[in-house]
mmCIF file of C-alpha atoms in Angstrom:
data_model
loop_
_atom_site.group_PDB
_atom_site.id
_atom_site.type_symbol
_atom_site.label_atom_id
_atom_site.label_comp_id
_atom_site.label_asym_id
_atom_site.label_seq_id
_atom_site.Cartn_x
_atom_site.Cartn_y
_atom_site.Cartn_z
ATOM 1 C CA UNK V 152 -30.886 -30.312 79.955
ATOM 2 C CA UNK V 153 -28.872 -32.207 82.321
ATOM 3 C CA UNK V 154 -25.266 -32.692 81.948
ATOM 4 C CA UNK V 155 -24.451 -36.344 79.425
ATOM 5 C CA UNK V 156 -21.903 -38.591 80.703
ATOM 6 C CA UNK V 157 -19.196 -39.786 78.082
ATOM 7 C CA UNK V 158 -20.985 -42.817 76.966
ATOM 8 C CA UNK V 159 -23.623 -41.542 76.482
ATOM 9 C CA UNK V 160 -22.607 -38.418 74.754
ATOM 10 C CA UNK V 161 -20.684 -41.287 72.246
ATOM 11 C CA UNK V 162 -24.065 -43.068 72.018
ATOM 12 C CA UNK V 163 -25.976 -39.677 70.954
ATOM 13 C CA UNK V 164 -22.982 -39.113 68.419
ATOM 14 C CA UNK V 165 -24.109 -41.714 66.607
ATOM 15 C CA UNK V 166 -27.575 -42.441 67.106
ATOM 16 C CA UNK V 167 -30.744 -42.399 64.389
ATOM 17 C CA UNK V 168 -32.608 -40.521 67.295
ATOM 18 C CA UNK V 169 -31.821 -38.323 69.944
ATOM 19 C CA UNK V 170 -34.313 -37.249 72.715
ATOM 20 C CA UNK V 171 -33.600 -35.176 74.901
ATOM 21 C CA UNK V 172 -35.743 -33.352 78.062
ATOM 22 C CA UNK V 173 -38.720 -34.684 75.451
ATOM 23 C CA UNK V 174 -41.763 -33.482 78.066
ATOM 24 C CA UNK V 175 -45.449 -33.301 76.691
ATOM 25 C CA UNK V 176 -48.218 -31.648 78.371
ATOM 26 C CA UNK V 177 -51.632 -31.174 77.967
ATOM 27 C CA UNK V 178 -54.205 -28.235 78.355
ATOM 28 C CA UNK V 179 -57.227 -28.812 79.956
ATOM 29 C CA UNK V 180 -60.660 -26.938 80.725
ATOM 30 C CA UNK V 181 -60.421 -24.841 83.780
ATOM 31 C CA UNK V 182 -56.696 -23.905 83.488
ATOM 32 C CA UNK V 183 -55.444 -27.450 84.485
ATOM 33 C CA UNK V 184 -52.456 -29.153 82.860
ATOM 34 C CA UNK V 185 -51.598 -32.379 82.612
ATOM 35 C CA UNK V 186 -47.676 -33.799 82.191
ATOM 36 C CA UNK V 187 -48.125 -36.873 80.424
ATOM 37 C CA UNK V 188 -43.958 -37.157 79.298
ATOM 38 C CA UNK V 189 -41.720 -35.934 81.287
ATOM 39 C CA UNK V 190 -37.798 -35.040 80.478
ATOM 40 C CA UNK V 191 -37.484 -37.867 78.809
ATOM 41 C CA UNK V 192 -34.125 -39.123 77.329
ATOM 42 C CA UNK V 193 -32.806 -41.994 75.105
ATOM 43 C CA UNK V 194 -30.964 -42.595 71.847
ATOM 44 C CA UNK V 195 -31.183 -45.159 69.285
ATOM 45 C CA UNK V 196 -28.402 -46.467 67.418
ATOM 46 C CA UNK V 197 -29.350 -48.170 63.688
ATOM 47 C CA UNK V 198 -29.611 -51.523 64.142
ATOM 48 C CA UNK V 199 -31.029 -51.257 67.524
ATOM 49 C CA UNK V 200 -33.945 -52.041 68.907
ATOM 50 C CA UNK V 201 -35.143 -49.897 71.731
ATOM 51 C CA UNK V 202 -38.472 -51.564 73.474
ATOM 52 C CA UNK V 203 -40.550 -48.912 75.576
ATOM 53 C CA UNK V 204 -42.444 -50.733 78.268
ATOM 54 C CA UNK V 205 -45.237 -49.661 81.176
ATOM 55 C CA UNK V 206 -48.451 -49.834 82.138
ATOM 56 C CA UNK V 207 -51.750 -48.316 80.754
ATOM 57 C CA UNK V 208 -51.682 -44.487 80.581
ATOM 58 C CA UNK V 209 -48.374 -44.267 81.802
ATOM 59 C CA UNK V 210 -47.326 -42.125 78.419
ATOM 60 C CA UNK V 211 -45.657 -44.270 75.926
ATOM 61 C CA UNK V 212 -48.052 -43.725 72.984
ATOM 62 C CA UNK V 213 -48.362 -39.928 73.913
ATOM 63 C CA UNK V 214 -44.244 -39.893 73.534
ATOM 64 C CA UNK V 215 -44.579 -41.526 69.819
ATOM 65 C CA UNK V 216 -47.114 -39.764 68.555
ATOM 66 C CA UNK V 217 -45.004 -36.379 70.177
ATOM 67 C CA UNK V 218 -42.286 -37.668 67.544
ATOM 68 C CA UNK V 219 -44.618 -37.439 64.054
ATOM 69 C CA UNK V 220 -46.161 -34.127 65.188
ATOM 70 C CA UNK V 221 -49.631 -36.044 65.927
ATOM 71 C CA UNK V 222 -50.713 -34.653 68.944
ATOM 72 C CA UNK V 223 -54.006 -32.636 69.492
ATOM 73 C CA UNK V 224 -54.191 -29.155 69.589
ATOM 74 C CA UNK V 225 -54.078 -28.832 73.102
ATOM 75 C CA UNK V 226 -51.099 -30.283 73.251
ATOM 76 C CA UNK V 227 -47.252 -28.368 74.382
ATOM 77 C CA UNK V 228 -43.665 -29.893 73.891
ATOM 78 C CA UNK V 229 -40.499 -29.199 74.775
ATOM 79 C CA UNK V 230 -37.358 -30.909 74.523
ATOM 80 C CA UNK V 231 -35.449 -31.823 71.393
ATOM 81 C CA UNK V 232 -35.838 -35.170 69.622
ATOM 82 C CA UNK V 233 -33.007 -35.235 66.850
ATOM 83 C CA UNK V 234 -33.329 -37.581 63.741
ATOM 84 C CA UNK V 235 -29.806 -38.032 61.948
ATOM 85 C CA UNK V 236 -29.741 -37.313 58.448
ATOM 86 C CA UNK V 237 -29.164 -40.493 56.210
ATOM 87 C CA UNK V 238 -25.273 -39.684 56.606
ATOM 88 C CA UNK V 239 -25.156 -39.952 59.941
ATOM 89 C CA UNK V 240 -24.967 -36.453 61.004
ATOM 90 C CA UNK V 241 -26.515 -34.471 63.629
ATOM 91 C CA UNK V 242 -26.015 -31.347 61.752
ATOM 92 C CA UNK V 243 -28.229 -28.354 63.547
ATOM 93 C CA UNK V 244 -28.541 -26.566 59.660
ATOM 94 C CA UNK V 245 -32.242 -27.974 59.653
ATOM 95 C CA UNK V 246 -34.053 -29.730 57.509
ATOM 96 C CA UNK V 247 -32.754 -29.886 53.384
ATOM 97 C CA UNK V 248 -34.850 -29.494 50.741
ATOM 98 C CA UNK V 249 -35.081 -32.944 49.674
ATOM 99 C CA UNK V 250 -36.000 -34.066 53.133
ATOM 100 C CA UNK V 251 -32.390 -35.552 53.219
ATOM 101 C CA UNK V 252 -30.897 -33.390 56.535
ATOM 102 C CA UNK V 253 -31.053 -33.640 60.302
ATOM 103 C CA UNK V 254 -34.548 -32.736 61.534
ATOM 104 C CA UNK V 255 -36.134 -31.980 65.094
ATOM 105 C CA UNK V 256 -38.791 -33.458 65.165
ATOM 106 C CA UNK V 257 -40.527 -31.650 67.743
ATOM 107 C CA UNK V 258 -39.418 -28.115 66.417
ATOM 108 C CA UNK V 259 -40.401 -29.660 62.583
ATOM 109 C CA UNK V 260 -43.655 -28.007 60.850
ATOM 110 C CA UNK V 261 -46.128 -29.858 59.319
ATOM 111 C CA UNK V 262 -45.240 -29.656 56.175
ATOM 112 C CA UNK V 263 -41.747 -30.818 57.100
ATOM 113 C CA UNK V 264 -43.374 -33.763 58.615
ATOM 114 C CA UNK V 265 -45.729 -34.458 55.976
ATOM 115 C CA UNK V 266 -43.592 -34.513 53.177
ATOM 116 C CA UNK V 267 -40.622 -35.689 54.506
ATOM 117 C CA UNK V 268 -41.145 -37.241 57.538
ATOM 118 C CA UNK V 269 -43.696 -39.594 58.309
ATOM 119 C CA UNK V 270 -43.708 -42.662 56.397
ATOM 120 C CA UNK V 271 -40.653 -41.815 54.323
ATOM 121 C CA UNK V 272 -37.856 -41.447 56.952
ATOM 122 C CA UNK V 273 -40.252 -42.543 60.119
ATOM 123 C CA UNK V 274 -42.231 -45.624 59.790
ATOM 124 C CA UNK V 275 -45.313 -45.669 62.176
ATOM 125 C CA UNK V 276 -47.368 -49.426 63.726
ATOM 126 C CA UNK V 277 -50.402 -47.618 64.917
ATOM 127 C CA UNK V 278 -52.162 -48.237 68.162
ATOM 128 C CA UNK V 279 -55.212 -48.215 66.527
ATOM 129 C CA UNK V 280 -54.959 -49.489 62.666
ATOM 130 C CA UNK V 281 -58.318 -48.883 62.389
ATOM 131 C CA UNK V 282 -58.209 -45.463 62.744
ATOM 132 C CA UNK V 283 -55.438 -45.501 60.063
ATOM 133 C CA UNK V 284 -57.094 -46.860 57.250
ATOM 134 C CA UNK V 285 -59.593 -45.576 54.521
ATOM 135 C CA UNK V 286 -62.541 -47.410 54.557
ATOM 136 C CA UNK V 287 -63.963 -47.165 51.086
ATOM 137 C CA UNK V 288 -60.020 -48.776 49.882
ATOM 138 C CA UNK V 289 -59.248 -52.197 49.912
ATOM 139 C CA UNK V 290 -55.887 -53.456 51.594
ATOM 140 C CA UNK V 291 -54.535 -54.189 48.527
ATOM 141 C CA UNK V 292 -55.237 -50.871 47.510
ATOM 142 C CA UNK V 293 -53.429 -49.422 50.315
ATOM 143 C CA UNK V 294 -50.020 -51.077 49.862
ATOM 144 C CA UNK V 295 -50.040 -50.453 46.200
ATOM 145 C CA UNK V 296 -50.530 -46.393 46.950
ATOM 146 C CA UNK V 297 -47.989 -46.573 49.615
ATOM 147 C CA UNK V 298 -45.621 -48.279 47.513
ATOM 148 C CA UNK V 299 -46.435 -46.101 44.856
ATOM 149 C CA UNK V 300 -45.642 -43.032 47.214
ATOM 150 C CA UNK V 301 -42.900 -43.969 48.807
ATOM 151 C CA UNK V 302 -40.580 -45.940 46.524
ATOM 152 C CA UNK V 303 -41.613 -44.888 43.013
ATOM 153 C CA UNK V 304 -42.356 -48.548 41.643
ATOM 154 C CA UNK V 305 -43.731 -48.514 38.690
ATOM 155 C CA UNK V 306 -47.597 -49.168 38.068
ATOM 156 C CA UNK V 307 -46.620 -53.010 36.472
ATOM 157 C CA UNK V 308 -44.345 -53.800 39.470
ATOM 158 C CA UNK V 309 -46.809 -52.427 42.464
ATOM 159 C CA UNK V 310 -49.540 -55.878 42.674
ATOM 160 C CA UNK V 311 -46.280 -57.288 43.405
ATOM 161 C CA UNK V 312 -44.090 -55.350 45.996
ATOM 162 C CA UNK V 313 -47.903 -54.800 47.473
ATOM 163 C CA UNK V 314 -48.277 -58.970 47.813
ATOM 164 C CA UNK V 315 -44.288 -58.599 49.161
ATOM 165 C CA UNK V 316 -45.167 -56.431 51.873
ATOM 166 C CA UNK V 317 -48.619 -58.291 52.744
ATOM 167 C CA UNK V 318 -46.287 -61.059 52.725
ATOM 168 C CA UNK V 319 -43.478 -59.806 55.655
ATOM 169 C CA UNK V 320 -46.270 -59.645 58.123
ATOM 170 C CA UNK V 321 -48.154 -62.887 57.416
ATOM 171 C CA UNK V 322 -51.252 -61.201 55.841
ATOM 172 C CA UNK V 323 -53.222 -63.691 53.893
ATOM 173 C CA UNK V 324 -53.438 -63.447 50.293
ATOM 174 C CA UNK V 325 -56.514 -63.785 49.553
ATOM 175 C CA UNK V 326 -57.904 -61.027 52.082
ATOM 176 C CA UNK V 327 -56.021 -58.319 50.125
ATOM 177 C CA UNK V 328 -59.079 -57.414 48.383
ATOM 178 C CA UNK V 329 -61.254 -57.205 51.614
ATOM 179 C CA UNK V 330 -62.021 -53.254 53.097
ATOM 180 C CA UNK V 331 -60.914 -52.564 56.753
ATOM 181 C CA UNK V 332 -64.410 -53.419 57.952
ATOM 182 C CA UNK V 333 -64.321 -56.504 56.791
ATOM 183 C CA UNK V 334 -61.217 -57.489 58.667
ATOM 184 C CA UNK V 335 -60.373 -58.542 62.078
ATOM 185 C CA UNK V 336 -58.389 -56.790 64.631
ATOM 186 C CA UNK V 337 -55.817 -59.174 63.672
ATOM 187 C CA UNK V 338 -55.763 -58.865 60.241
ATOM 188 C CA UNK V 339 -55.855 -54.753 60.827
ATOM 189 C CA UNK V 340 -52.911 -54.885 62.378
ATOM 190 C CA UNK V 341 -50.867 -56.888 60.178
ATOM 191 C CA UNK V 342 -51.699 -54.928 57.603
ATOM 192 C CA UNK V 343 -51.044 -51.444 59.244
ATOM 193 C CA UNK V 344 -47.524 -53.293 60.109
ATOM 194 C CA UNK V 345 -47.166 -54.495 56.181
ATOM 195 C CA UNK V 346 -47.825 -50.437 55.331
ATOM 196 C CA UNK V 347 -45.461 -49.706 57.668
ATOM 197 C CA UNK V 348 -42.317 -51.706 56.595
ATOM 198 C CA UNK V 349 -43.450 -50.377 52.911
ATOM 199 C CA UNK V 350 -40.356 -47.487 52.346
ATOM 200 C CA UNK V 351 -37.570 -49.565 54.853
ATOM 201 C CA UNK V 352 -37.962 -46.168 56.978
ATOM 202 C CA UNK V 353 -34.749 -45.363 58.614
ATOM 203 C CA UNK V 354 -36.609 -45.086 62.264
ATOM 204 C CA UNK V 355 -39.528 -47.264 62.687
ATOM 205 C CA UNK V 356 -42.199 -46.412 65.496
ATOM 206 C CA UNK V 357 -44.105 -50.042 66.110
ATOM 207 C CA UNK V 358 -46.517 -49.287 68.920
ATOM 208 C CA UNK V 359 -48.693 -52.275 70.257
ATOM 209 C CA UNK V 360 -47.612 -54.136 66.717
ATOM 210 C CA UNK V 361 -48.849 -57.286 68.696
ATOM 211 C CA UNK V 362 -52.651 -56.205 69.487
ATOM 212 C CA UNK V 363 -54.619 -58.741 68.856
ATOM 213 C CA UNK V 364 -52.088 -61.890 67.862
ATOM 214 C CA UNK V 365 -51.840 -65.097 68.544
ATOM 215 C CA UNK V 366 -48.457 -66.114 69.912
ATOM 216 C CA UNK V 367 -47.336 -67.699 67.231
ATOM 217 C CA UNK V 368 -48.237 -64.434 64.684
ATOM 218 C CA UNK V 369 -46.852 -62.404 67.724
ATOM 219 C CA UNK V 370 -43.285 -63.886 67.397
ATOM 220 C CA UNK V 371 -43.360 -63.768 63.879
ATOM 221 C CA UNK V 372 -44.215 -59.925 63.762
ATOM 222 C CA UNK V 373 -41.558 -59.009 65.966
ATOM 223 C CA UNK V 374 -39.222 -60.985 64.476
ATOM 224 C CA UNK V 375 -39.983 -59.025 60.895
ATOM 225 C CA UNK V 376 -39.541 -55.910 63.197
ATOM 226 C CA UNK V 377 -36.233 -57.369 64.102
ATOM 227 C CA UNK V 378 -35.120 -57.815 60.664
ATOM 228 C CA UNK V 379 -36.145 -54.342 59.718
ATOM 229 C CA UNK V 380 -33.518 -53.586 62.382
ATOM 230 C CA UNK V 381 -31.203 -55.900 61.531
ATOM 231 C CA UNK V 382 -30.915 -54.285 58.564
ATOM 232 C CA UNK V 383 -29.482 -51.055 59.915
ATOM 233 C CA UNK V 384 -32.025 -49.865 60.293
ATOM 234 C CA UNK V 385 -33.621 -48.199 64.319
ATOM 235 C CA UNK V 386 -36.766 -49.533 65.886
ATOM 236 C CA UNK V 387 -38.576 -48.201 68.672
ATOM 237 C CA UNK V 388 -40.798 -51.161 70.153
ATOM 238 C CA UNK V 389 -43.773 -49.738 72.810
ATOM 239 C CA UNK V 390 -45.316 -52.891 74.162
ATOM 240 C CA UNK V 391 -46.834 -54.091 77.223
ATOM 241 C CA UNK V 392 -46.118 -57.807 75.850
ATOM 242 C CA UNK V 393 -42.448 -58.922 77.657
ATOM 243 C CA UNK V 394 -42.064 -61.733 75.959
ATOM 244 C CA UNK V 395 -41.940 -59.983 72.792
ATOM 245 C CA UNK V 396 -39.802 -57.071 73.968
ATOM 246 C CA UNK V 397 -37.649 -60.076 75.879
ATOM 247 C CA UNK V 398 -37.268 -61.835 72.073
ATOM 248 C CA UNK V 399 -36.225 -58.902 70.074
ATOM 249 C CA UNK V 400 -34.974 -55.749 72.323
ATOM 250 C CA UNK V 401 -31.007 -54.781 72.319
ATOM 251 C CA UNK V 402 -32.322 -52.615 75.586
ATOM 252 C CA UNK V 403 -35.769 -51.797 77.592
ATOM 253 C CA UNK V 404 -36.507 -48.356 78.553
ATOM 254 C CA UNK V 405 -39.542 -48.697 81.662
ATOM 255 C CA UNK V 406 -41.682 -45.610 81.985
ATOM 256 C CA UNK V 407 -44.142 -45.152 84.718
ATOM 257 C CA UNK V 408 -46.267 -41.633 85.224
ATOM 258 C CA UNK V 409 -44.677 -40.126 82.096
ATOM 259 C CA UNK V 410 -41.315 -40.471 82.889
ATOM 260 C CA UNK V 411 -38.517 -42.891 81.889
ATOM 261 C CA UNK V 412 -37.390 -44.535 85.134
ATOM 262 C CA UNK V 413 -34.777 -46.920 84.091
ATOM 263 C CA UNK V 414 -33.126 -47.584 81.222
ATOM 264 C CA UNK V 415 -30.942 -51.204 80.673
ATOM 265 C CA UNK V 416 -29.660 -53.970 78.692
ATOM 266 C CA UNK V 417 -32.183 -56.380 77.922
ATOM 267 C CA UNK V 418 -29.713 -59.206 78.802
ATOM 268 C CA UNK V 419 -29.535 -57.941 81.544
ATOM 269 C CA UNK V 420 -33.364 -56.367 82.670
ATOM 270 C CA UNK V 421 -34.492 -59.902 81.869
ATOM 271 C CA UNK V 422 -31.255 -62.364 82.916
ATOM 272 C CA UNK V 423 -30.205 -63.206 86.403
ATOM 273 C CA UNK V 424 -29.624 -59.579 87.124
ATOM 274 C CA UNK V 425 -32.937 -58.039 86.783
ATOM 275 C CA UNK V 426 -33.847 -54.490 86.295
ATOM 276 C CA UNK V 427 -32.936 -52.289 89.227
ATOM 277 C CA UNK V 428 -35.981 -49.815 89.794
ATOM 278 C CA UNK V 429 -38.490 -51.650 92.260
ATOM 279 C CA UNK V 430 -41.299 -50.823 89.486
ATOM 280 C CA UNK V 431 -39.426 -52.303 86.605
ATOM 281 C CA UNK V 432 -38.725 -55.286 88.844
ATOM 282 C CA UNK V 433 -42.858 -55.740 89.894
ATOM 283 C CA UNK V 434 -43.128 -55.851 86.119
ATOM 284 C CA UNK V 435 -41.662 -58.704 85.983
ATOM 285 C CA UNK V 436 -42.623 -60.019 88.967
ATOM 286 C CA UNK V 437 -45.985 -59.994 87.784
ATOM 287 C CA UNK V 438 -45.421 -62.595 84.879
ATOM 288 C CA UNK V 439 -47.329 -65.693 84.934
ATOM 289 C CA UNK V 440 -44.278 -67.473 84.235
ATOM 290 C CA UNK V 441 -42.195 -65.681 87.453
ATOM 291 C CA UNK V 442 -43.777 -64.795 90.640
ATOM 292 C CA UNK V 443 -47.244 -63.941 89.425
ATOM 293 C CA UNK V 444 -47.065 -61.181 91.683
ATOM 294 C CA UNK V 445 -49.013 -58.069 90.828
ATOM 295 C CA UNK V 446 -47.651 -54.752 92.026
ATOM 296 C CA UNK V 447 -50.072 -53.352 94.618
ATOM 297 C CA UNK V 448 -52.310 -49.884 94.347
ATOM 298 C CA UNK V 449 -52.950 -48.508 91.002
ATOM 299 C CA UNK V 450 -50.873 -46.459 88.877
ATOM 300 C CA UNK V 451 -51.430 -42.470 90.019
ATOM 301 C CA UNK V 452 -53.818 -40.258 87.396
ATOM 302 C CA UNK V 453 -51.710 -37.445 85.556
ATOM 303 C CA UNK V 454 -53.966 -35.153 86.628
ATOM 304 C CA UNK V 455 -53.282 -35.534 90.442
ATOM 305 C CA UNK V 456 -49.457 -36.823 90.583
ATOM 306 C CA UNK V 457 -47.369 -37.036 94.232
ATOM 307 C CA UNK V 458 -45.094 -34.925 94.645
ATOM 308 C CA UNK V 459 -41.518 -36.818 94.444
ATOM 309 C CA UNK V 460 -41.299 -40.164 92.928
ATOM 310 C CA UNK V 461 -44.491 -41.138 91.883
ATOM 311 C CA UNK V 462 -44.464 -44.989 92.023
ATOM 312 C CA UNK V 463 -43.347 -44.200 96.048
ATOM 313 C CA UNK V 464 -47.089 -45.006 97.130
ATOM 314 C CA UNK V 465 -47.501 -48.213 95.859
ATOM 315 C CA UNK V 466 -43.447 -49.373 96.484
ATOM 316 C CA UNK V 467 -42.024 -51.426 99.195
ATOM 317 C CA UNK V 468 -38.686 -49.369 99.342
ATOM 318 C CA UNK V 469 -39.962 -46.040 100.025
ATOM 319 C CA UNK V 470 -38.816 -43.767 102.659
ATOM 320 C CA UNK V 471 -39.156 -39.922 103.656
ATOM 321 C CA UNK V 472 -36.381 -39.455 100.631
ATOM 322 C CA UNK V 473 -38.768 -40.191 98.000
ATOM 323 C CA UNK V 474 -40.710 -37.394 98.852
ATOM 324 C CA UNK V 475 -38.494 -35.648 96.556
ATOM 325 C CA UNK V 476 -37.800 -36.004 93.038
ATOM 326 C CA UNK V 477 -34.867 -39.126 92.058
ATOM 327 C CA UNK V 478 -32.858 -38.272 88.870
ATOM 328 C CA UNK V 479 -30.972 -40.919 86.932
ATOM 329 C CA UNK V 480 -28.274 -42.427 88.058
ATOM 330 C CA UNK V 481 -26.564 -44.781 85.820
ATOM 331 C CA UNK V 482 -30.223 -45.504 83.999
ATOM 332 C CA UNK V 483 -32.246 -45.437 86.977
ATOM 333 C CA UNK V 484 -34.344 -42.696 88.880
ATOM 334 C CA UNK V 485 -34.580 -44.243 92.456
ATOM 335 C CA UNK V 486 -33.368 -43.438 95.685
ATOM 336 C CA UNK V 487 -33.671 -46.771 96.618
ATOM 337 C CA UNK V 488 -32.833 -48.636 94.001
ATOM 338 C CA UNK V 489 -32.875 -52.880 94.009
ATOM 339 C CA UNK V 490 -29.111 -54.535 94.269
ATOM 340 C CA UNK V 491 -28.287 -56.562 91.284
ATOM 341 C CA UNK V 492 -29.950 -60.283 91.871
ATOM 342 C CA UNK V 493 -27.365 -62.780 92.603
#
């Protein structure tokens, strides 16, 4: 694990979650592998909101799912991703019995994460809500278990908290009683966000919350996101949707071929300044509502990565240097990265 500066040694100090050298790799038929996260690194702070951005397949589900212990079999990790006991601490004792102490969560077992973990002190959005809920139970039915499990509320006071929770996320009342089939995309994913929030998780994992949303249900999603961080509480926002990350994110990590390539400030990845790494800045670039620019080329398959920086055959900066691997340097992994916009 590479050397951490002072700030942001301070910043793991005190941070909900610590990942560190988090790399995720997959076995294949034939002997093959396949890095799909690579070293990466970040902290998040309670009441922060950390929004993971990049295109299609470039790893950022594979990294969240890496966190709950949810990937397939053929999966391997390695790394360290550190989740602060509700004190604070970072403790390396292990996991308490009451589910109250520091945990790895990629060194956790599965009973650690079922019974203590997931949904209790880590709050997942799905991808795919679909996939996430029983279809023989009605939606109502699934908030009033969850609040049931997670909080204790007694069997009187559950149609309530249940209608509470539908409520954060703009679920209509009157489809509570409807089965997942019966629901639209939309709807799914509302209510896999109203589950979600059920608990006020310490770390909350929302990825793609916005699938399927209007803009107006878009902003008012994130926003409850926001609150749930605003609250003390840490969110970790995978999106490809800008705009949303742009109206709620304290900072934007970019990932592109399973690795974290910059890390910055949202004031400052989305102000005057702009984000420094060129494929962070063709993000943007790309908006409708900028230069409508798309990047060029297509992102590489994990199976057949360059050697060196991988975004070098489709960027405008590269030279012979590139051929070899950039590490950060002060949040970005470039050799050539952009100068600060005027």
């Amino acid at each position: 694990m590479r050397a951490l500066d002072a700030v942001t040694a301070e910043r793991a100090e005190d941070a909900v979650l610590s990942v560190r050298g988090l790399t995720v790799r997959f076995r294949l038929r034939g002997g093959r592998t396949v890095d799909a996260v690579s070293d990466a690194d970040f902290d998040l702070a309670a009441g922060e909101c950390l929004a993971l951005v990049g295109e299609s397949g470039c790893g950022k589900s594979v990294l969240a799912s890496a966190l709950l212990g949810l990937l397939p079999g053929n999966a391997e990790t390695s790394g360290t991703a550190l989740l602060a006991g509700p004190d604070g601490r970072h403790g390396t004792g292990g996991e308490t019995t009451d589910g109250g102490g520091a945990v790895d969560l990629l060194a956790a077992d599965e009973k650690t994460l079922a019974r203590t973990v997931r949904g209790r002190r880590v709050g997942l959005v799905p991808q795919s809500p679909a996939a996430h809920l029983t279809p023989v139970r009605t939606v109502r039915s699934h908030l009033e278990e969850t609040v049931r499990a997670l909080t204790g509320t007694a069997r009187r006071a559950r149609r309530g908290a249940a209608e509470e929770a539908a409520g954060r996320t703009a679920f209509p009342a009157d489809h509570l009683d409807r089965h997942p089939h019966e629901l639209s995309g939309g709807l799914a994913q509302r209510a896999a966000t109203a589950l979600a929030l059920i608990g006020d998780a310490r770390l909350l994992l929302a990825d793609e919350p916005t699938t399927g949303l209007d803009r107006d249900l878009v902003d008012r999603t994130v926003d409850e996101l926001r609150r749930h961080a605003d609250d003390g509480r840490a969110l970790l926002l995978i999106t490809h949707d800008l705009a949303a990350a742009e109206r709620i994110a304290d900072r934007v990590a970019v990932m592109y071929a399973g690795r974290i390539v910059e890390i910055a400030p949202a004031h400052r990845f989305f102000g005057p300044v702009g984000p420094r790494h060129p494929y962070a800045r063709g993000l943007l670039d790309a908006l409708p509502d900028r230069a409508f620019a798309p990047i060029p080329g297509m992102p590489p398959e994990l199976t057949d990565l360059p050697g060196g920086c991988a975004f070098a055959p489709r960027c405008p900066r590269a030279t012979d240097l590139c051929a070899t691997r950039p590490e950060p340097t002060a949040g970005v992994a470039c050799h050539h990265p952009e100068h600060p916009r005027a």
